[in-house]
XYZ file of C-alpha atoms in Angstrom:
466
model
C 145.253 127.307 7.261
C 141.573 128.201 7.366
C 139.497 126.394 9.966
C 135.785 125.877 10.479
C 134.560 124.986 13.951
C 131.322 123.101 13.416
C 128.391 121.825 15.478
C 129.318 123.518 18.760
C 127.307 125.725 21.094
C 128.861 129.199 21.149
C 128.758 130.923 24.528
C 129.699 134.570 25.091
C 129.068 136.864 28.048
C 125.665 137.728 26.596
C 124.553 134.972 24.210
C 124.291 131.195 23.838
C 123.556 129.769 20.384
C 124.478 127.043 17.910
C 126.580 128.153 14.950
C 129.754 127.461 12.996
C 132.847 129.678 13.121
C 135.151 130.390 10.189
C 138.733 131.297 11.097
C 141.037 133.014 8.602
C 144.368 134.768 9.103
C 144.171 134.457 12.869
C 140.775 136.153 13.093
C 137.148 135.096 13.254
C 135.888 135.976 9.758
C 132.369 134.537 9.808
C 129.805 133.110 12.206
C 126.860 131.346 10.635
C 124.916 128.199 9.971
C 126.463 125.261 8.147
C 129.550 127.047 6.856
C 131.244 125.034 4.113
C 134.587 126.073 2.656
C 136.768 124.005 0.351
C 140.239 123.480 1.775
C 139.351 124.549 5.294
C 140.132 122.217 8.189
C 136.980 121.135 9.962
C 137.028 121.069 13.750
C 134.081 119.131 15.137
C 132.701 120.594 18.373
C 129.624 118.372 18.622
C 128.371 118.209 22.205
C 130.814 120.864 23.345
C 130.715 124.516 24.261
C 132.751 127.007 22.262
C 134.058 129.771 24.522
C 136.292 132.776 23.919
C 139.749 131.996 25.255
C 140.192 132.621 28.954
C 142.013 135.768 30.074
C 143.984 135.423 33.310
C 144.583 138.955 34.626
C 146.833 137.929 37.491
C 149.977 135.832 37.097
C 153.496 135.847 38.527
C 155.697 133.854 36.142
C 159.401 133.470 36.957
C 158.933 135.919 39.828
C 161.647 136.490 42.450
C 160.385 136.188 46.030
C 162.228 135.748 49.324
C 165.510 134.589 47.821
C 163.953 132.147 45.359
C 162.046 132.314 42.053
C 158.611 130.951 41.178
C 158.883 127.633 39.337
C 156.689 128.254 36.316
C 158.151 130.588 33.714
C 156.610 131.954 30.519
C 157.104 128.561 28.852
C 155.674 126.127 31.382
C 153.214 128.679 32.747
C 151.615 129.523 29.414
C 151.528 125.873 28.332
C 149.696 124.998 31.559
C 147.384 127.984 31.065
C 146.533 126.791 27.553
C 145.741 123.272 28.781
C 143.297 124.931 31.170
C 141.559 126.991 28.486
C 143.376 130.307 28.950
C 144.716 132.090 25.851
C 145.927 135.382 27.373
C 147.768 136.149 30.608
C 148.724 139.496 32.134
C 151.809 139.185 34.314
C 153.117 141.536 37.000
C 156.325 143.397 36.228
C 158.072 144.125 39.531
C 160.132 147.295 39.881
C 163.017 148.233 42.193
C 163.079 151.528 44.061
C 165.624 153.969 42.681
C 165.930 152.174 39.343
C 164.372 153.244 36.006
C 161.019 151.622 35.274
C 162.264 150.904 31.755
C 164.868 148.508 33.196
C 162.170 146.475 34.970
C 160.008 146.304 31.862
C 162.996 145.167 29.793
C 163.686 142.435 32.359
C 160.125 141.123 31.858
C 160.451 141.297 28.086
C 163.655 139.256 28.395
C 161.931 136.673 30.641
C 159.086 136.185 28.170
C 160.893 136.432 24.819
C 160.429 133.369 22.584
C 158.832 131.386 25.433
C 155.100 132.081 25.591
C 152.679 129.875 23.639
C 149.726 132.255 24.174
C 149.494 136.060 24.110
C 150.511 138.068 27.159
C 150.759 141.560 28.600
C 152.222 143.225 31.678
C 150.958 145.193 34.664
C 153.485 147.579 36.233
C 154.240 147.661 39.953
C 154.508 151.144 41.437
C 156.674 151.090 44.581
C 157.457 154.792 44.723
C 156.237 158.021 43.159
C 158.782 160.741 42.393
C 159.672 162.972 39.470
C 161.650 160.231 37.736
C 158.749 157.804 37.919
C 156.215 160.427 36.852
C 158.356 161.324 33.857
C 158.553 157.693 32.741
C 154.875 156.752 33.061
C 153.550 158.419 29.869
C 155.966 156.333 27.775
C 154.984 153.210 29.704
C 151.414 153.743 28.516
C 151.985 155.155 25.023
C 154.934 153.044 23.909
C 154.660 149.842 25.962
C 150.864 149.738 26.106
C 150.990 148.974 29.837
C 147.823 150.583 31.149
C 147.509 149.114 34.643
C 149.608 149.920 37.710
C 149.815 147.792 40.857
C 150.401 149.092 44.360
C 151.118 146.775 47.304
C 149.616 147.780 50.656
C 151.354 144.788 52.297
C 154.835 143.195 52.588
C 156.344 145.882 54.805
C 159.967 146.830 54.009
C 159.822 144.782 50.790
C 157.008 145.734 48.402
C 154.711 147.893 50.529
C 153.976 151.442 49.403
C 152.688 154.153 51.740
C 149.329 155.898 51.394
C 150.865 158.931 49.701
C 152.305 156.691 46.981
C 148.940 154.998 46.527
C 147.063 158.287 46.365
C 149.494 159.918 43.944
C 149.345 156.795 41.778
C 145.552 157.068 41.703
C 145.728 160.748 40.738
C 148.317 160.061 38.029
C 146.376 157.078 36.677
C 143.272 159.244 36.344
C 145.266 161.742 34.268
C 146.973 159.129 32.092
C 144.154 156.623 31.588
C 145.441 153.697 33.643
C 143.698 151.291 36.021
C 145.222 151.088 39.506
C 145.357 147.634 41.089
C 145.900 147.079 44.804
C 146.989 144.198 46.963
C 144.808 145.294 49.856
C 146.107 144.191 53.258
C 147.282 146.435 56.088
C 151.004 145.644 56.041
C 151.823 147.589 59.204
C 149.345 145.624 61.324
C 150.454 142.346 59.736
C 154.068 143.201 60.573
C 153.128 143.736 64.235
C 151.054 140.544 64.464
C 153.777 138.524 62.750
C 156.517 139.676 65.106
C 154.248 138.965 68.066
C 153.479 135.438 66.855
C 157.147 134.589 66.319
C 158.096 136.028 69.727
C 155.501 133.719 71.281
C 156.977 130.711 69.462
C 154.218 130.304 66.883
C 156.038 129.178 63.747
C 153.673 126.756 61.964
C 152.178 127.545 58.523
C 148.708 128.258 59.930
C 150.096 131.347 61.664
C 150.571 132.867 58.224
C 146.761 133.107 58.137
C 146.268 133.949 61.793
C 148.581 136.971 61.488
C 146.710 138.221 58.399
C 143.072 138.157 59.613
C 140.147 139.236 57.382
C 139.951 142.571 59.186
C 143.310 143.725 57.793
C 142.113 142.984 54.264
C 138.772 144.698 54.822
C 140.430 147.777 56.319
C 142.931 148.161 53.487
C 140.238 147.599 50.852
C 138.061 150.292 52.405
C 140.991 152.706 52.670
C 141.971 152.159 49.030
C 138.350 152.638 47.950
C 138.043 155.917 49.870
C 141.265 157.243 48.364
C 140.016 156.248 44.907
C 136.828 158.218 45.450
C 138.818 161.217 46.683
C 141.061 161.076 43.602
C 138.041 160.498 41.331
C 140.098 157.654 39.910
C 139.598 153.939 39.208
C 140.576 150.868 41.230
C 140.810 147.098 40.778
C 141.205 145.064 43.980
C 143.124 141.859 43.319
C 142.613 138.461 44.999
C 139.669 139.312 47.269
C 139.468 136.510 49.825
C 136.880 137.450 52.431
C 133.453 138.911 53.173
C 135.089 141.927 54.860
C 136.637 143.085 51.584
C 133.502 142.293 49.567
C 131.507 144.558 51.894
C 133.901 147.473 51.358
C 133.862 147.045 47.570
C 130.059 146.840 47.545
C 129.779 149.922 49.748
C 132.109 151.893 47.462
C 130.335 150.790 44.269
C 127.026 151.832 45.783
C 128.527 155.312 46.302
C 129.449 155.479 42.639
C 133.181 154.883 43.089
C 134.771 153.224 40.038
C 135.990 150.062 41.751
C 136.238 146.450 40.581
C 137.003 143.231 42.436
C 138.772 139.991 41.538
C 138.786 136.733 43.437
C 140.690 133.501 42.763
C 139.731 129.819 42.594
C 141.656 128.940 45.747
C 139.439 131.205 47.867
C 136.295 129.693 46.364
C 137.072 126.064 47.231
C 139.853 125.888 49.871
C 139.892 127.131 53.470
C 142.136 127.741 56.466
C 142.014 124.084 57.528
C 144.387 123.299 54.640
C 147.071 125.329 56.424
C 146.743 123.035 59.423
C 147.753 119.867 57.556
C 150.441 117.859 59.411
C 154.094 117.309 58.458
C 154.447 120.888 57.217
C 152.009 120.119 54.359
C 150.184 123.319 55.299
C 153.038 125.260 53.698
C 151.661 124.286 50.277
C 148.735 126.595 50.987
C 150.661 129.687 52.060
C 149.831 132.702 49.896
C 148.544 136.194 50.527
C 145.864 137.017 51.368
C 145.621 133.696 53.195
C 142.886 131.099 53.033
C 139.913 131.965 55.238
C 137.312 130.218 57.342
C 134.939 128.277 55.113
C 131.992 130.664 55.525
C 133.770 133.303 53.436
C 133.428 131.095 50.337
C 129.698 131.682 49.968
C 130.203 135.443 50.343
C 132.593 135.317 47.387
C 130.278 133.165 45.248
C 127.376 135.458 46.059
C 129.452 138.500 45.061
C 130.320 136.903 41.717
C 126.653 136.093 41.167
C 125.396 139.584 41.962
C 128.212 141.445 40.236
C 129.976 142.942 43.252
C 133.033 140.907 42.235
C 133.556 140.769 38.509
C 136.617 138.693 37.621
C 138.604 135.568 38.454
C 142.401 135.637 38.372
C 144.676 132.756 39.266
C 147.370 134.649 41.204
C 149.632 131.955 39.749
C 152.900 131.949 41.708
C 154.116 128.383 42.068
C 156.865 127.162 44.380
C 157.925 123.557 44.866
C 157.045 122.009 48.217
C 160.487 120.427 48.360
C 163.310 122.904 48.108
C 161.232 126.094 48.184
C 158.201 125.977 50.485
C 160.271 124.034 53.033
C 162.603 127.023 53.395
C 160.060 128.118 56.000
C 160.327 125.144 58.332
C 160.524 126.622 61.806
C 159.494 130.105 60.616
C 156.296 130.599 58.609
C 157.500 134.022 57.407
C 160.159 132.312 55.291
C 157.665 130.197 53.318
C 157.521 131.588 49.752
C 154.042 133.035 49.179
C 152.091 131.615 46.267
C 150.558 128.567 44.649
C 149.981 126.787 41.320
C 146.585 127.909 39.999
C 146.930 128.887 36.336
C 145.850 125.554 34.860
C 142.753 124.908 36.952
C 141.219 128.421 37.121
C 138.703 127.993 34.292
C 137.626 124.428 35.092
C 137.069 125.124 38.787
C 134.901 128.140 37.965
C 132.862 126.023 35.552
C 132.579 122.953 37.780
C 131.905 124.705 41.083
C 130.089 127.689 39.594
C 128.045 126.707 36.538
C 127.509 123.013 37.289
C 126.428 123.738 40.860
C 124.088 126.558 39.826
C 125.995 129.369 41.542
C 126.518 131.381 38.338
C 125.094 131.191 34.819
C 126.998 130.018 31.760
C 127.149 133.564 30.402
C 128.390 134.906 33.732
C 131.100 132.256 33.640
C 132.389 133.575 30.302
C 132.221 137.160 31.536
C 134.104 136.363 34.767
C 136.861 134.246 33.245
C 137.363 136.228 30.020
C 135.196 139.100 28.790
C 135.293 141.422 31.785
C 139.070 141.145 31.950
C 139.304 142.086 28.274
C 137.141 145.146 28.875
C 138.906 146.316 32.029
C 142.427 145.792 30.721
C 142.162 147.304 27.264
C 141.833 144.175 25.115
C 138.167 144.118 24.074
C 136.921 143.204 21.457
C 140.246 141.904 20.142
C 140.086 139.417 22.999
C 137.350 138.171 25.310
C 134.536 137.412 22.905
C 133.542 135.411 19.854
C 132.698 137.942 17.180
C 133.621 138.671 13.575
C 136.917 140.561 13.569
C 138.039 139.357 17.006
C 141.198 137.290 17.432
C 140.480 133.603 16.897
C 141.198 132.711 20.539
C 138.749 129.855 20.988
C 138.258 127.063 23.502
C 136.297 123.913 22.709
C 135.128 122.731 26.104
C 133.575 119.410 27.071
C 131.033 120.197 29.802
C 130.570 116.549 30.772
C 134.198 115.430 31.145
C 134.862 114.219 34.668
C 138.376 114.190 36.069
C 140.426 114.458 39.246
C 142.905 117.298 39.672
C 146.389 116.053 40.515
C 150.070 116.889 40.298
C 150.492 113.624 38.390
C 148.464 114.923 35.463
C 148.869 118.706 35.519
C 151.270 120.528 33.207
C 152.737 123.062 35.642
C 156.391 122.705 36.604
C 155.648 122.502 40.310
C 155.751 119.349 42.459
C 152.249 119.556 43.976
C 148.702 120.583 43.080
C 146.809 122.796 45.509
C 143.556 121.066 44.519
C 144.945 117.517 44.724
C 142.157 114.922 44.605
C 139.390 117.377 43.779
C 136.777 115.903 41.437
C 135.593 118.356 38.794
C 133.383 118.378 35.717
C 134.379 120.180 32.519
C 137.598 120.264 30.503
C 139.158 122.205 27.650
C 139.595 119.729 24.789
C 140.994 121.965 22.054
C 142.440 125.456 22.429
C 143.135 127.800 19.526
C 145.215 130.988 19.800
C 145.048 133.490 16.931
C 143.759 130.744 14.644
C 146.430 128.151 15.465
C 146.069 125.057 17.625
C 147.887 125.195 20.951
C 146.025 122.242 22.445
C 144.418 119.730 20.075
C 142.400 116.861 21.518
C 144.096 117.409 24.896
C 147.606 117.294 23.399
C 150.045 120.202 23.257
C 150.802 121.113 19.640
C 151.795 124.759 20.053
C 155.080 126.502 19.331
C 157.305 128.310 21.812
C 157.314 132.010 21.041
C 153.996 131.930 19.170
C 152.457 133.986 21.972
C 152.869 137.706 21.352
C 153.200 140.692 23.656
C 150.010 142.763 23.809
C 149.962 146.540 23.937
C 146.715 147.457 25.641
C 144.323 150.398 25.269
C 143.916 153.002 28.007
C 141.301 152.540 30.688
C 138.086 154.197 29.584
C 138.866 154.051 25.858
C 136.961 150.811 25.533
C 133.382 150.152 26.558
C 133.790 148.603 30.008
C 130.208 148.183 31.061
C 127.150 146.942 29.310
C 124.806 146.768 32.273
């Protein structure tokens, strides 16, 4: 059915203006003043902003980790994302050494089939580089439309790749048109510090952070940036948590290296003191990189403001406190890494960023949507409000005040990392490809309505407009 969104204030990464939007056949077909169309459903956005749907470039849905599996799958995870104003997620497809990449990709297709209520794509983990892998990668890009590869520099003996693997991935990505993503922490040093802490009897959750200090993230970020420059390739640093890493990204960008940085809402508003909560409650806040001392928050906000960090991902990877996080009682290394962030990503950025004057409204849209579309081969199909773009639209009440809580969130997990936090701003209605997913704060979507996205190569789309 045709829809007309009326009386709202449209906000893109570059413009803010009042206009109506006509939606036909899943696309935006017209933007103009006082659009009237017989038979079209009118959606009143009076007093609200109209944003392009959020794009979350960093999720781990139904992900195996440490003998358990993250709680939110492609059903609950995408429903929660939609409630939060996100209409596209890009999930990480994990591979196993010695096994065909195609098997891993098929596993992720099976996990997501007929479940997602919003559109989704995959990143591909690269854990090894050999002739078999190199032979498979062209098909991964051309046939699957997976144009981003992730390399872990941490999790020794589990996910960690060596520097040769990282460098060869960068060289290959340059040739094939893919964007390399890194989890930048020095896994060898972390392994040493972790063993030392356990040997000394330090087992509480806070030691997860103390054995992964900012220096190991800064060092790995700088190393990855240098290798990117040497390979004349392109790099995206995920979940930047500290000033040390921001400095290395800034330094590399100033040298002309093609490097981009993402942070996450948890690093903008939470800090290491959360890991010190009594009765093992600190385990709720165990993820990697860990939460930092509070002073790092302003470094991250400043980097978003000045463009040295460009995107916000959720790093959604939820585990129940009871039955999963508590596997690590008596040994912090056994606490599953990750937290529930997918639903609150957009609202926290708006409330703490726009409402508090740290970023502009247009920067907000760029950080939570447009830049991700450009970097990951989805623009202008996604990430903007323009004629011909997918009708992925969020009607957002900028004045709604609410308290974040596990009692009211829509994730499948038994706690909220931001429990009790008062925020301003809420997605009221969310439209994906012209169809309501959330209507007046109620879920009205259909399982399986979200479709898999094949993405363009890095560099084929206009990434920068500075």
